[in-house]
Amino acid sequence: MASSTEAQIANLLNIASDPGSDAKKVLESLIAFEQLVEGRDDLFEPQTAAALNFVEAANEQIREWAVSFLECYKRLAEGQQAWSTACEIKNAIISLLANPRTDDGVKVYVVKYLQVVVIVQSRRVQDSMVRQYEDISLSICPPTHPFLDPQLLEQEAIAILHTLLTLLRKESNGIITAVINCLGPLLRARPQYIENIINVFGSWMRTPPSHLNESQMGNVEKSVRILLMSLLKAQPSSPSAMQIFDSLVAMGGKQELAQFPKQFRQLLQQQNDGRTSMKRGATSGIPEFSKRPRLEGNDISNTIYINNILFFFGQFDVTKFPLPLVVEIILGTLQAVSPGRLNQTVLHAQNQNSPSTPPRSSTPPIVNLKTTALRRESRLRDPRLRAAGAAASPSPSPPCVTVSASTSVVETTSIEASQTLSTTTNVQIVVPLEHPKNEENRSPLPIATEKIDEKIFTKIESEPEPEPQLIIPTESTTKLSESILKDQELIKQPTQQAPILERPAQTFKIQPFTLPPPEPLSFEECRSLMKSRVKSIFNAEIRLPTGGMTTKIDSASTTVSKPFEQSQSYISSGMTKSQWMMIISRLLTRGLNTDWDVINEPELPSKTDDTKSSVKIETDVHMEEAQGKTESEDISSAGDVMKIEEKNEEKEGQVESKEEKEEQVESKEEADTHDIKGKNDELRELMMKYILEDFRGRMELALTWLYEEWYHDNIMLRNSLSYSANYAKWLRRLLDTAMPALEAKDQTFTTFLLDVPELPEDVVDRVKIYCNDPDRMQLGFSTLSQLIEMRPPVRQCAMNILLQYSIHKDRITRSSAIVTLRKWWGAHDNNQVATEIQSFAIKSLNELCLESPPLPYDYHYHLGTPVVEQGSLDAEAMKIDQATPTNDNNELARKWTEQEITKRLELYLALVAKQHELLSELFNAYKNASIFVRKIMTQNMIPVIKSIGMNSPKLLQLIRNFPEGCDTLALKMVVSLTSAMRPSPQLVSTVKSAMEQRNLDSRFLIPIISALEKNEIIVHLPKVINILDGTETQKRPVKEVFTAATGSTTTQIPSGQPTTAPLIPSELLLALHHMDGQVSQAKLAEAIKVCLSMTHIFKSEVLAVVLQQLVDEPELPNLIMFTLYQSVNSYKRLMGFVTNLLSRLITKKVWDNPDLWKGFIKCCKVTLPNSLPVLSQLPMEKLQMVLQMDPSFKEPLKKHVQNSWNENQRRNRMPYLTNLLEING
Amino acid sequence: MEAHHVLFKKGFKVASYGTGSAVRLPGPSIDKPNIYSFGTPYDHIYQELKAKDPKYTQNGLLDMLDRNRKIKRAPERWQETTGVFDVIITCEERCFDAVLEDLINRGQERHKPTHVINIEIKDNHEDAMLAGRAILHMAQMIEKTKDIDQDIEKLLEEWKEKYPYAILHGVTFF
């Protein structure tokens, strides 16, 4: 088998050197092989216990390989040959990298191979993240190995690592990422290279290779970031963590804030806030080694520091030397020094170190100790310290010898105390000597320290479990204590676990009792102290981060057992604003109440018990305060508050039991209470002032505070009835001061009122102040409206105010309120609110029916006790009052005025516009109202009715069925509906049917007449004419009817629509003439007169047509002469035409009708002298009649006959004419 | 899953994983996702969401689940898998980071190189469809190469010219 393996290896080697297609597979197996070859060396060191462990723990596969190599090894002369084969392969592979023919695919494998080589050929250190039994490293190779030289191999590994890193500068993107990614496991196994590699990355980033394009650069940077992040996450507390963190930040890892482990997130926030005092090289890329924070004055760390420098500047590492050698050198050196000088140096070193001993009783130093210890520990990782420890030699690093007393870490006490099993008694003895200041016998301090220690232990325990390891007791105590600290395995040993876990619990309970009793302070001192404390809490606000609410939960989950984190988080503003607000609010409400109560209580008869408890409570209060300030612990402070509350309640129980006694001192108590209130108020006053400095910005604080007050009030009131509540009082005070200062557009006020826990009515009443202010009226109303909507308990109250404003005398105020109210229609389903508004509107409408207006609402907010409504008067009324201060003046002031009426109408009308059903209410009110009120009502109603329009079914129904006595209102409605619009068919039919059914007067016809048919008009016309009574007022509607009927109105013509007038003017006029009999002649004559007066409609042409037709009619209408007469009077140019008509009338024997005959003569008279020929045509008797009736015709006629008639004519008619006219021959 | 679906149909040997702590599906609002643990069968999720609110049909969630349940039984989590893959394609930078980090954490003991490629895709149906095709094309291109380790750079450049997606690429090891 061995030979075949050997042959196989040779074969593989051949293939490997040929960068052909199969090379990758070969490399793959070689990688595994390499691991094996390396590991195998140790398999054959039976004397090494660690190696033995390895064999036992090795997994199945490795064991299999191991067995086969065991045989192989036996034959190959102590394995040397196999090793040299492996070396050959290794070299061949490394040379592949330099070979230009090697393609990327192979190189990827080479990279991986080299990664394994580096891991195997380097030392395992303490914080290596690979499980020990899986880790094949130089550490398991004994220094006395026959043919392996660990130092040489390690140097080679470092060289290979450098080779790998040089690839970063010349290879392709794929290879570079492969290198970076394979560094991950490498660095986890070998963290000692982290610093070096991070530096390489840093310089790479600063001067990136030119052959990569942008996206490839991005890929590489991305890989680096992921690598660093994974390292950071894997070991957030490792010594290199800070460096990793810094370079991550430098690489822009800040964006991935969420990825960082928690403590680094905080650090990052700190940096972002610019509040960190540590100036890191974040901007300059990778921080300088020397800049890293170190534990000063500690020799060990200095040593490590030096070691590191050596490591970086020449790979010279003193720890790499075999321990015996180092010991020998040191011993040799020391022998050369005189004993006196040696002692002196030792003493000196001890003296120097002792002052640097950290104080041990307080918490913060422990933090330092822990972290520094961990840091130190990681450098002190040479495994040989333990492995070679059996040699009982002094430490290889000389300074360590002197350190002993310096690292008096508190932890050691308890660790060592619990160490008995694993460590020697030696150590235990050393402890008290080492820590002379640890006065274990003095109480109670040691208890406290011990407890703190244990806290840390529990923390350490929670970290990942390391392996059990042997500790050699002979090492210097310092080192031992350190290694104990780091090698948590010791703590973990099961035998010690139980007691350690138990003790913290016990000590936690008794913690508060260890505080020394506080000095009792005088009342005044307490007061000023509290005041200054409260002030300083206020001042802390600026240091808080904004947006505290969101982080509240996070910070609340931090546990109490991390004192150092809390103190840190205060500095880094880990405390959120909400916590701050909670603390200050609770302090003022519950905390302080207790405090003052307590101070007051000693005045009670039974003093002793109370005084005692008062002291305790006081302590708690102070503690709470302190905690609040330093810890930002919501939970803990809340817990304390609870505690106080409990005590409070207890106390109250006591108080109650002493009721009788209290009664005796009641009067005194009252005075005292007043006093206390005053003092409480002092601090609350501070709070208020602070809030008012920036009411908008601190509203949240105000709310938090008020909530606390309210809550506290409720608790207190439950227990004692005499308790005077703070909440309402301070809410009022706050509002009184804040309100005048707020801007008109500021919604803060509204939000504030919406958010406070409870709203007393008088607080709602305060909104009036805004409602009365013209600038802030909107704010007032919107606040009220939101209160109505969002705060049902004050809905009634707010609603009442808002409603009253809807009948305010000032029009602008009123309409604002109405607009606010009106939104509940349509947009809201809030029926309750809507109903209420509706009933109020109707109520105020109905008030119009009262004899005099009711007393006005009190629109003013009155400081102090709310005033009863009825008791006060409107400002205006008051003024009148003052002017004429008699009793009757109230009555005088409360007469209905237009304003009084209008203001009560407007809300209703606004509602009616949206809800037509309410219209009937208007009729009801109208019916009962006085005439003056009716008039104003009607006036105001018109625009609303217009906006409702004539298609509203409710309106139509009401017009049809309006109650008795409301004719005018209904008519006015119809009129206003039609004033600008042509009436709709529905309206027309409604009015028509109403007229028919209820025998309404013809005024109703007027609005709709233009929409009627010709016949209908003619039918209804007599009714219209009938209203004429010779007065101008009645003429007007008739004129309107005529205008409408003839379609001549200018208003009614809708654009683009041809006028379709039901009647043409001549038809109307003819109709009038035919109405004789239905209407009295006088009225008809008046109607005709009206027509003729409307000269724009009844033009002369129209008259001509009408007259012509009338004359042509078989039976002459009675009024024809009247019309003729009127026409010729109006239009002189009709003279000729009329004369013609007159002569035609002669043919129609006009004289048969006496009326007509009279008219005829009248007309003739008017038309003189044109009518003379007509007259001359009259038969003899008729002419005679005319002349008798009116002799004035005689002369003109005579002249006419003489001048115009020729001889012949004269002769024919002369006989009677000459006679008649007394013409001389 | 869309890519899984497409590749699966074309006969690739493919698996799909999530990298988060749980399966988060759109819920009634952005801050209230429906959360399921990995391993909950798609069918179960499908039935439950279907019963919960039929509006999930509108936003395509149910369709997606329906598709997924035909592909495999339940969502799997990357960090819990032991599979070894030649190429790992992620569709979000977060996943890319998670995969690389996880492979570092695994210790790279199998010495097997792998390519992690991130194709940044908007997480909605349309973009997933388009990207699914783009990923298929990439897979086909990879399939054609003689040696992916050698040709990947060229291949990605070529692919990038055709598609608008931003990509990240890294070589790491199992």
PDB file of N, CA and C in Angstrom, chain A residues 24 28 31 35 103-105 108-109 111-112 115-116 134 173-174 177-178 181-182 184-185 188 213 215-216 219 222-223 226-227 229-230 233 256 259, chain B residues 93-94 96-98 100-101 103-115 146-150 152-153 157 160 167-174:
ATOM      1  N   LYS A  24      -6.594  20.442 -11.742  1.00  0.00           N
ATOM      2  CA  LYS A  24      -7.401  20.890 -10.620  1.00  0.00           C
ATOM      3  C   LYS A  24      -7.770  19.745  -9.702  1.00  0.00           C
ATOM      4  N   GLU A  28      -6.821  19.241  -5.854  1.00  0.00           N
ATOM      5  CA  GLU A  28      -7.857  19.033  -4.849  1.00  0.00           C
ATOM      6  C   GLU A  28      -7.453  17.904  -3.897  1.00  0.00           C
ATOM      7  N   ILE A  31      -4.532  18.826  -1.706  1.00  0.00           N
ATOM      8  CA  ILE A  31      -4.810  19.672  -0.554  1.00  0.00           C
ATOM      9  C   ILE A  31      -5.115  18.799   0.648  1.00  0.00           C
ATOM     10  N   GLN A  35      -2.724  18.197   4.143  1.00  0.00           N
ATOM     11  CA  GLN A  35      -3.222  18.241   5.502  1.00  0.00           C
ATOM     12  C   GLN A  35      -2.821  16.973   6.244  1.00  0.00           C
ATOM     13  N   ASP A 103      -3.576  28.623 -15.789  1.00  0.00           N
ATOM     14  CA  ASP A 103      -4.790  29.437 -15.966  1.00  0.00           C
ATOM     15  C   ASP A 103      -5.486  29.691 -14.631  1.00  0.00           C
ATOM     16  N   ASP A 104      -6.466  30.547 -14.682  1.00  0.00           N
ATOM     17  CA  ASP A 104      -7.157  30.972 -13.470  1.00  0.00           C
ATOM     18  C   ASP A 104      -7.774  29.810 -12.724  1.00  0.00           C
ATOM     19  N   GLY A 105      -8.291  28.864 -13.477  1.00  0.00           N
ATOM     20  CA  GLY A 105      -8.955  27.732 -12.857  1.00  0.00           C
ATOM     21  C   GLY A 105      -8.014  26.987 -11.922  1.00  0.00           C
ATOM     22  N   VAL A 108      -7.033  29.023  -8.738  1.00  0.00           N
ATOM     23  CA  VAL A 108      -8.011  29.008  -7.649  1.00  0.00           C
ATOM     24  C   VAL A 108      -7.682  27.872  -6.690  1.00  0.00           C
ATOM     25  N   TYR A 109      -7.341  26.727  -7.264  1.00  0.00           N
ATOM     26  CA  TYR A 109      -6.998  25.582  -6.417  1.00  0.00           C
ATOM     27  C   TYR A 109      -5.677  25.808  -5.699  1.00  0.00           C
ATOM     28  N   VAL A 111      -4.513  28.547  -4.725  1.00  0.00           N
ATOM     29  CA  VAL A 111      -4.804  29.439  -3.601  1.00  0.00           C
ATOM     30  C   VAL A 111      -5.332  28.646  -2.425  1.00  0.00           C
ATOM     31  N   LYS A 112      -6.255  27.794  -2.725  1.00  0.00           N
ATOM     32  CA  LYS A 112      -6.846  27.011  -1.649  1.00  0.00           C
ATOM     33  C   LYS A 112      -5.789  26.119  -0.995  1.00  0.00           C
ATOM     34  N   GLN A 115      -3.660  28.039   1.260  1.00  0.00           N
ATOM     35  CA  GLN A 115      -4.374  28.374   2.494  1.00  0.00           C
ATOM     36  C   GLN A 115      -4.190  27.256   3.514  1.00  0.00           C
ATOM     37  N   VAL A 116      -4.371  26.028   3.020  1.00  0.00           N
ATOM     38  CA  VAL A 116      -4.225  24.894   3.933  1.00  0.00           C
ATOM     39  C   VAL A 116      -2.792  24.816   4.448  1.00  0.00           C
ATOM     40  N   GLU A 134      -9.643  19.506  15.811  1.00  0.00           N
ATOM     41  CA  GLU A 134      -9.696  19.525  14.349  1.00  0.00           C
ATOM     42  C   GLU A 134      -8.554  20.340  13.768  1.00  0.00           C
ATOM     43  N   ASN A 173      -9.819  39.289 -10.984  1.00  0.00           N
ATOM     44  CA  ASN A 173     -10.876  39.467  -9.992  1.00  0.00           C
ATOM     45  C   ASN A 173     -11.216  38.173  -9.279  1.00  0.00           C
ATOM     46  N   GLY A 174     -11.374  37.106 -10.054  1.00  0.00           N
ATOM     47  CA  GLY A 174     -11.756  35.823  -9.464  1.00  0.00           C
ATOM     48  C   GLY A 174     -10.738  35.334  -8.465  1.00  0.00           C
ATOM     49  N   THR A 177     -10.705  37.488  -5.285  1.00  0.00           N
ATOM     50  CA  THR A 177     -11.783  37.175  -4.345  1.00  0.00           C
ATOM     51  C   THR A 177     -11.554  35.810  -3.713  1.00  0.00           C
ATOM     52  N   ALA A 178     -11.004  34.902  -4.493  1.00  0.00           N
ATOM     53  CA  ALA A 178     -10.709  33.578  -3.934  1.00  0.00           C
ATOM     54  C   ALA A 178      -9.718  33.711  -2.787  1.00  0.00           C
ATOM     55  N   ASN A 181     -11.469  35.317   0.178  1.00  0.00           N
ATOM     56  CA  ASN A 181     -12.412  34.415   0.824  1.00  0.00           C
ATOM     57  C   ASN A 181     -11.718  33.276   1.553  1.00  0.00           C
ATOM     58  N   CYS A 182     -10.585  32.836   1.017  1.00  0.00           N
ATOM     59  CA  CYS A 182      -9.908  31.753   1.709  1.00  0.00           C
ATOM     60  C   CYS A 182      -9.155  32.280   2.929  1.00  0.00           C
ATOM     61  N   GLY A 184     -10.569  33.959   5.095  1.00  0.00           N
ATOM     62  CA  GLY A 184     -11.535  33.897   6.181  1.00  0.00           C
ATOM     63  C   GLY A 184     -11.243  32.785   7.167  1.00  0.00           C
ATOM     64  N   PRO A 185     -11.349  31.548   6.700  1.00  0.00           N
ATOM     65  CA  PRO A 185     -11.051  30.439   7.614  1.00  0.00           C
ATOM     66  C   PRO A 185      -9.617  30.518   8.155  1.00  0.00           C
ATOM     67  N   ARG A 188      -9.512  32.915  10.958  1.00  0.00           N
ATOM     68  CA  ARG A 188     -10.232  32.402  12.119  1.00  0.00           C
ATOM     69  C   ARG A 188      -9.396  31.390  12.861  1.00  0.00           C
ATOM     70  N   ASN A 213     -11.172  46.773 -13.300  1.00  0.00           N
ATOM     71  CA  ASN A 213     -12.143  47.819 -13.632  1.00  0.00           C
ATOM     72  C   ASN A 213     -13.031  48.080 -12.415  1.00  0.00           C
ATOM     73  N   SER A 215     -16.205  47.600 -11.612  1.00  0.00           N
ATOM     74  CA  SER A 215     -17.069  46.597 -10.990  1.00  0.00           C
ATOM     75  C   SER A 215     -16.234  45.508 -10.327  1.00  0.00           C
ATOM     76  N   GLN A 216     -15.064  45.231 -10.914  1.00  0.00           N
ATOM     77  CA  GLN A 216     -14.200  44.231 -10.287  1.00  0.00           C
ATOM     78  C   GLN A 216     -13.676  44.756  -8.957  1.00  0.00           C
ATOM     79  N   ASN A 219     -16.296  44.226  -6.538  1.00  0.00           N
ATOM     80  CA  ASN A 219     -16.355  42.845  -6.064  1.00  0.00           C
ATOM     81  C   ASN A 219     -15.328  42.588  -4.974  1.00  0.00           C
ATOM     82  N   LYS A 222     -16.119  44.395  -1.783  1.00  0.00           N
ATOM     83  CA  LYS A 222     -17.246  43.705  -1.164  1.00  0.00           C
ATOM     84  C   LYS A 222     -16.751  42.482  -0.399  1.00  0.00           C
ATOM     85  N   SER A 223     -15.903  41.699  -1.047  1.00  0.00           N
ATOM     86  CA  SER A 223     -15.395  40.495  -0.403  1.00  0.00           C
ATOM     87  C   SER A 223     -14.636  40.845   0.863  1.00  0.00           C
ATOM     88  N   ILE A 226     -17.043  41.710   3.590  1.00  0.00           N
ATOM     89  CA  ILE A 226     -17.715  40.523   4.138  1.00  0.00           C
ATOM     90  C   ILE A 226     -16.762  39.756   5.041  1.00  0.00           C
ATOM     91  N   LEU A 227     -15.519  39.648   4.580  1.00  0.00           N
ATOM     92  CA  LEU A 227     -14.518  38.921   5.364  1.00  0.00           C
ATOM     93  C   LEU A 227     -14.353  39.583   6.729  1.00  0.00           C
ATOM     94  N   MET A 229     -16.289  41.632   8.250  1.00  0.00           N
ATOM     95  CA  MET A 229     -17.501  41.586   9.053  1.00  0.00           C
ATOM     96  C   MET A 229     -17.662  40.222   9.708  1.00  0.00           C
ATOM     97  N   SER A 230     -17.342  39.186   8.948  1.00  0.00           N
ATOM     98  CA  SER A 230     -17.502  37.848   9.522  1.00  0.00           C
ATOM     99  C   SER A 230     -16.517  37.647  10.657  1.00  0.00           C
ATOM    100  N   LYS A 233     -17.875  39.589  13.618  1.00  0.00           N
ATOM    101  CA  LYS A 233     -19.012  38.924  14.239  1.00  0.00           C
ATOM    102  C   LYS A 233     -18.574  37.705  15.017  1.00  0.00           C
ATOM    103  N   GLU A 256     -23.704  49.434   6.373  1.00  0.00           N
ATOM    104  CA  GLU A 256     -24.323  48.183   6.808  1.00  0.00           C
ATOM    105  C   GLU A 256     -24.384  48.137   8.317  1.00  0.00           C
ATOM    106  N   GLN A 259     -25.503  45.247  10.359  1.00  0.00           N
ATOM    107  CA  GLN A 259     -24.726  44.020  10.358  1.00  0.00           C
ATOM    108  C   GLN A 259     -23.775  43.934  11.543  1.00  0.00           C
TER     109      GLN A 259
ATOM    110  N   GLU B  93     -28.109  41.658  -2.721  1.00  0.00           N
ATOM    111  CA  GLU B  93     -26.773  41.803  -2.155  1.00  0.00           C
ATOM    112  C   GLU B  93     -26.701  41.197  -0.754  1.00  0.00           C
ATOM    113  N   ARG B  94     -27.780  41.350  -0.037  1.00  0.00           N
ATOM    114  CA  ARG B  94     -27.851  40.799   1.314  1.00  0.00           C
ATOM    115  C   ARG B  94     -27.572  39.289   1.304  1.00  0.00           C
ATOM    116  N   PHE B  96     -26.013  37.646  -1.053  1.00  0.00           N
ATOM    117  CA  PHE B  96     -24.630  37.459  -1.474  1.00  0.00           C
ATOM    118  C   PHE B  96     -23.711  37.500  -0.249  1.00  0.00           C
ATOM    119  N   ASP B  97     -23.903  38.543   0.559  1.00  0.00           N
ATOM    120  CA  ASP B  97     -23.109  38.679   1.771  1.00  0.00           C
ATOM    121  C   ASP B  97     -23.291  37.468   2.673  1.00  0.00           C
ATOM    122  N   ALA B  98     -24.537  37.085   2.814  1.00  0.00           N
ATOM    123  CA  ALA B  98     -24.836  35.991   3.741  1.00  0.00           C
ATOM    124  C   ALA B  98     -24.162  34.700   3.288  1.00  0.00           C
ATOM    125  N   LEU B 100     -21.450  34.336   1.283  1.00  0.00           N
ATOM    126  CA  LEU B 100     -19.991  34.401   1.436  1.00  0.00           C
ATOM    127  C   LEU B 100     -19.599  34.248   2.908  1.00  0.00           C
ATOM    128  N   GLU B 101     -20.333  34.920   3.739  1.00  0.00           N
ATOM    129  CA  GLU B 101     -20.004  34.865   5.151  1.00  0.00           C
ATOM    130  C   GLU B 101     -20.203  33.454   5.693  1.00  0.00           C
ATOM    131  N   LEU B 103     -19.988  30.727   4.075  1.00  0.00           N
ATOM    132  CA  LEU B 103     -18.955  29.800   3.588  1.00  0.00           C
ATOM    133  C   LEU B 103     -17.650  30.016   4.350  1.00  0.00           C
ATOM    134  N   ILE B 104     -17.388  31.243   4.741  1.00  0.00           N
ATOM    135  CA  ILE B 104     -16.207  31.475   5.587  1.00  0.00           C
ATOM    136  C   ILE B 104     -16.405  30.761   6.918  1.00  0.00           C
ATOM    137  N   ASN B 105     -17.601  30.902   7.454  1.00  0.00           N
ATOM    138  CA  ASN B 105     -17.873  30.287   8.747  1.00  0.00           C
ATOM    139  C   ASN B 105     -17.803  28.763   8.693  1.00  0.00           C
ATOM    140  N   ARG B 106     -18.137  28.207   7.525  1.00  0.00           N
ATOM    141  CA  ARG B 106     -18.112  26.749   7.428  1.00  0.00           C
ATOM    142  C   ARG B 106     -16.683  26.201   7.472  1.00  0.00           C
ATOM    143  N   GLY B 107     -15.733  27.050   7.175  1.00  0.00           N
ATOM    144  CA  GLY B 107     -14.351  26.627   7.316  1.00  0.00           C
ATOM    145  C   GLY B 107     -13.700  26.131   6.044  1.00  0.00           C
ATOM    146  N   GLN B 108     -14.449  26.039   4.978  1.00  0.00           N
ATOM    147  CA  GLN B 108     -13.902  25.648   3.665  1.00  0.00           C
ATOM    148  C   GLN B 108     -13.126  24.342   3.728  1.00  0.00           C
ATOM    149  N   GLU B 109     -13.714  23.388   4.397  1.00  0.00           N
ATOM    150  CA  GLU B 109     -12.964  22.148   4.596  1.00  0.00           C
ATOM    151  C   GLU B 109     -13.060  21.194   3.426  1.00  0.00           C
ATOM    152  N   ARG B 110     -13.937  21.469   2.499  1.00  0.00           N
ATOM    153  CA  ARG B 110     -14.066  20.543   1.377  1.00  0.00           C
ATOM    154  C   ARG B 110     -13.174  20.950   0.213  1.00  0.00           C
ATOM    155  N   HIS B 111     -12.541  22.083   0.332  1.00  0.00           N
ATOM    156  CA  HIS B 111     -11.571  22.547  -0.652  1.00  0.00           C
ATOM    157  C   HIS B 111     -12.141  22.654  -2.049  1.00  0.00           C
ATOM    158  N   LYS B 112     -13.408  22.869  -2.139  1.00  0.00           N
ATOM    159  CA  LYS B 112     -14.050  22.898  -3.466  1.00  0.00           C
ATOM    160  C   LYS B 112     -14.383  24.345  -3.809  1.00  0.00           C
ATOM    161  N   PRO B 113     -13.768  24.867  -4.884  1.00  0.00           N
ATOM    162  CA  PRO B 113     -14.080  26.253  -5.235  1.00  0.00           C
ATOM    163  C   PRO B 113     -15.514  26.397  -5.752  1.00  0.00           C
ATOM    164  N   THR B 114     -16.053  27.539  -5.533  1.00  0.00           N
ATOM    165  CA  THR B 114     -17.403  27.799  -6.050  1.00  0.00           C
ATOM    166  C   THR B 114     -17.499  29.267  -6.423  1.00  0.00           C
ATOM    167  N   HIS B 115     -18.425  29.562  -7.318  1.00  0.00           N
ATOM    168  CA  HIS B 115     -18.601  30.952  -7.744  1.00  0.00           C
ATOM    169  C   HIS B 115     -19.912  31.487  -7.181  1.00  0.00           C
ATOM    170  N   LYS B 146     -15.833  25.246 -20.937  1.00  0.00           N
ATOM    171  CA  LYS B 146     -15.059  24.044 -20.665  1.00  0.00           C
ATOM    172  C   LYS B 146     -14.659  24.049 -19.204  1.00  0.00           C
ATOM    173  N   ASP B 147     -14.259  25.216 -18.735  1.00  0.00           N
ATOM    174  CA  ASP B 147     -13.805  25.311 -17.346  1.00  0.00           C
ATOM    175  C   ASP B 147     -14.330  26.620 -16.776  1.00  0.00           C
ATOM    176  N   ILE B 148     -15.266  26.482 -15.913  1.00  0.00           N
ATOM    177  CA  ILE B 148     -15.918  27.686 -15.412  1.00  0.00           C
ATOM    178  C   ILE B 148     -14.939  28.573 -14.661  1.00  0.00           C
ATOM    179  N   ASP B 149     -14.039  27.957 -13.893  1.00  0.00           N
ATOM    180  CA  ASP B 149     -13.109  28.742 -13.087  1.00  0.00           C
ATOM    181  C   ASP B 149     -12.262  29.654 -13.966  1.00  0.00           C
ATOM    182  N   GLN B 150     -12.002  29.163 -15.148  1.00  0.00           N
ATOM    183  CA  GLN B 150     -11.135  29.906 -16.041  1.00  0.00           C
ATOM    184  C   GLN B 150     -11.906  30.954 -16.831  1.00  0.00           C
ATOM    185  N   ILE B 152     -14.998  32.294 -16.290  1.00  0.00           N
ATOM    186  CA  ILE B 152     -16.116  33.020 -15.676  1.00  0.00           C
ATOM    187  C   ILE B 152     -16.052  34.524 -15.917  1.00  0.00           C
ATOM    188  N   GLU B 153     -14.833  35.078 -15.850  1.00  0.00           N
ATOM    189  CA  GLU B 153     -14.717  36.538 -15.994  1.00  0.00           C
ATOM    190  C   GLU B 153     -15.245  36.978 -17.352  1.00  0.00           C
ATOM    191  N   GLU B 157     -18.635  39.224 -18.334  1.00  0.00           N
ATOM    192  CA  GLU B 157     -18.553  40.456 -19.116  1.00  0.00           C
ATOM    193  C   GLU B 157     -19.534  40.385 -20.287  1.00  0.00           C
ATOM    194  N   LYS B 160     -23.080  40.608 -19.119  1.00  0.00           N
ATOM    195  CA  LYS B 160     -23.424  41.949 -18.639  1.00  0.00           C
ATOM    196  C   LYS B 160     -23.798  42.873 -19.785  1.00  0.00           C
ATOM    197  N   ILE B 167     -24.078  43.235 -11.206  1.00  0.00           N
ATOM    198  CA  ILE B 167     -23.708  41.941 -10.635  1.00  0.00           C
ATOM    199  C   ILE B 167     -22.459  42.051  -9.772  1.00  0.00           C
ATOM    200  N   LEU B 168     -22.392  41.104  -8.841  1.00  0.00           N
ATOM    201  CA  LEU B 168     -21.214  40.947  -8.001  1.00  0.00           C
ATOM    202  C   LEU B 168     -20.727  39.520  -8.218  1.00  0.00           C
ATOM    203  N   HIS B 169     -19.413  39.359  -8.119  1.00  0.00           N
ATOM    204  CA  HIS B 169     -18.914  38.001  -8.317  1.00  0.00           C
ATOM    205  C   HIS B 169     -17.764  37.751  -7.364  1.00  0.00           C
ATOM    206  N   GLY B 170     -17.721  36.602  -6.806  1.00  0.00           N
ATOM    207  CA  GLY B 170     -16.612  36.252  -5.952  1.00  0.00           C
ATOM    208  C   GLY B 170     -16.368  34.754  -6.003  1.00  0.00           C
ATOM    209  N   VAL B 171     -15.088  34.386  -5.854  1.00  0.00           N
ATOM    210  CA  VAL B 171     -14.760  32.963  -5.801  1.00  0.00           C
ATOM    211  C   VAL B 171     -14.542  32.612  -4.343  1.00  0.00           C
ATOM    212  N   THR B 172     -15.132  31.542  -3.926  1.00  0.00           N
ATOM    213  CA  THR B 172     -14.887  31.086  -2.561  1.00  0.00           C
ATOM    214  C   THR B 172     -14.902  29.564  -2.554  1.00  0.00           C
ATOM    215  N   PHE B 173     -14.859  28.983  -1.408  1.00  0.00           N
ATOM    216  CA  PHE B 173     -14.701  27.536  -1.345  1.00  0.00           C
ATOM    217  C   PHE B 173     -15.690  26.898  -0.400  1.00  0.00           C
ATOM    218  N   PHE B 174     -16.043  25.684  -0.737  1.00  0.00           N
ATOM    219  CA  PHE B 174     -16.843  24.901   0.197  1.00  0.00           C
ATOM    220  C   PHE B 174     -15.947  24.197   1.191  1.00  0.00           C
TER     221      PHE B 174
END
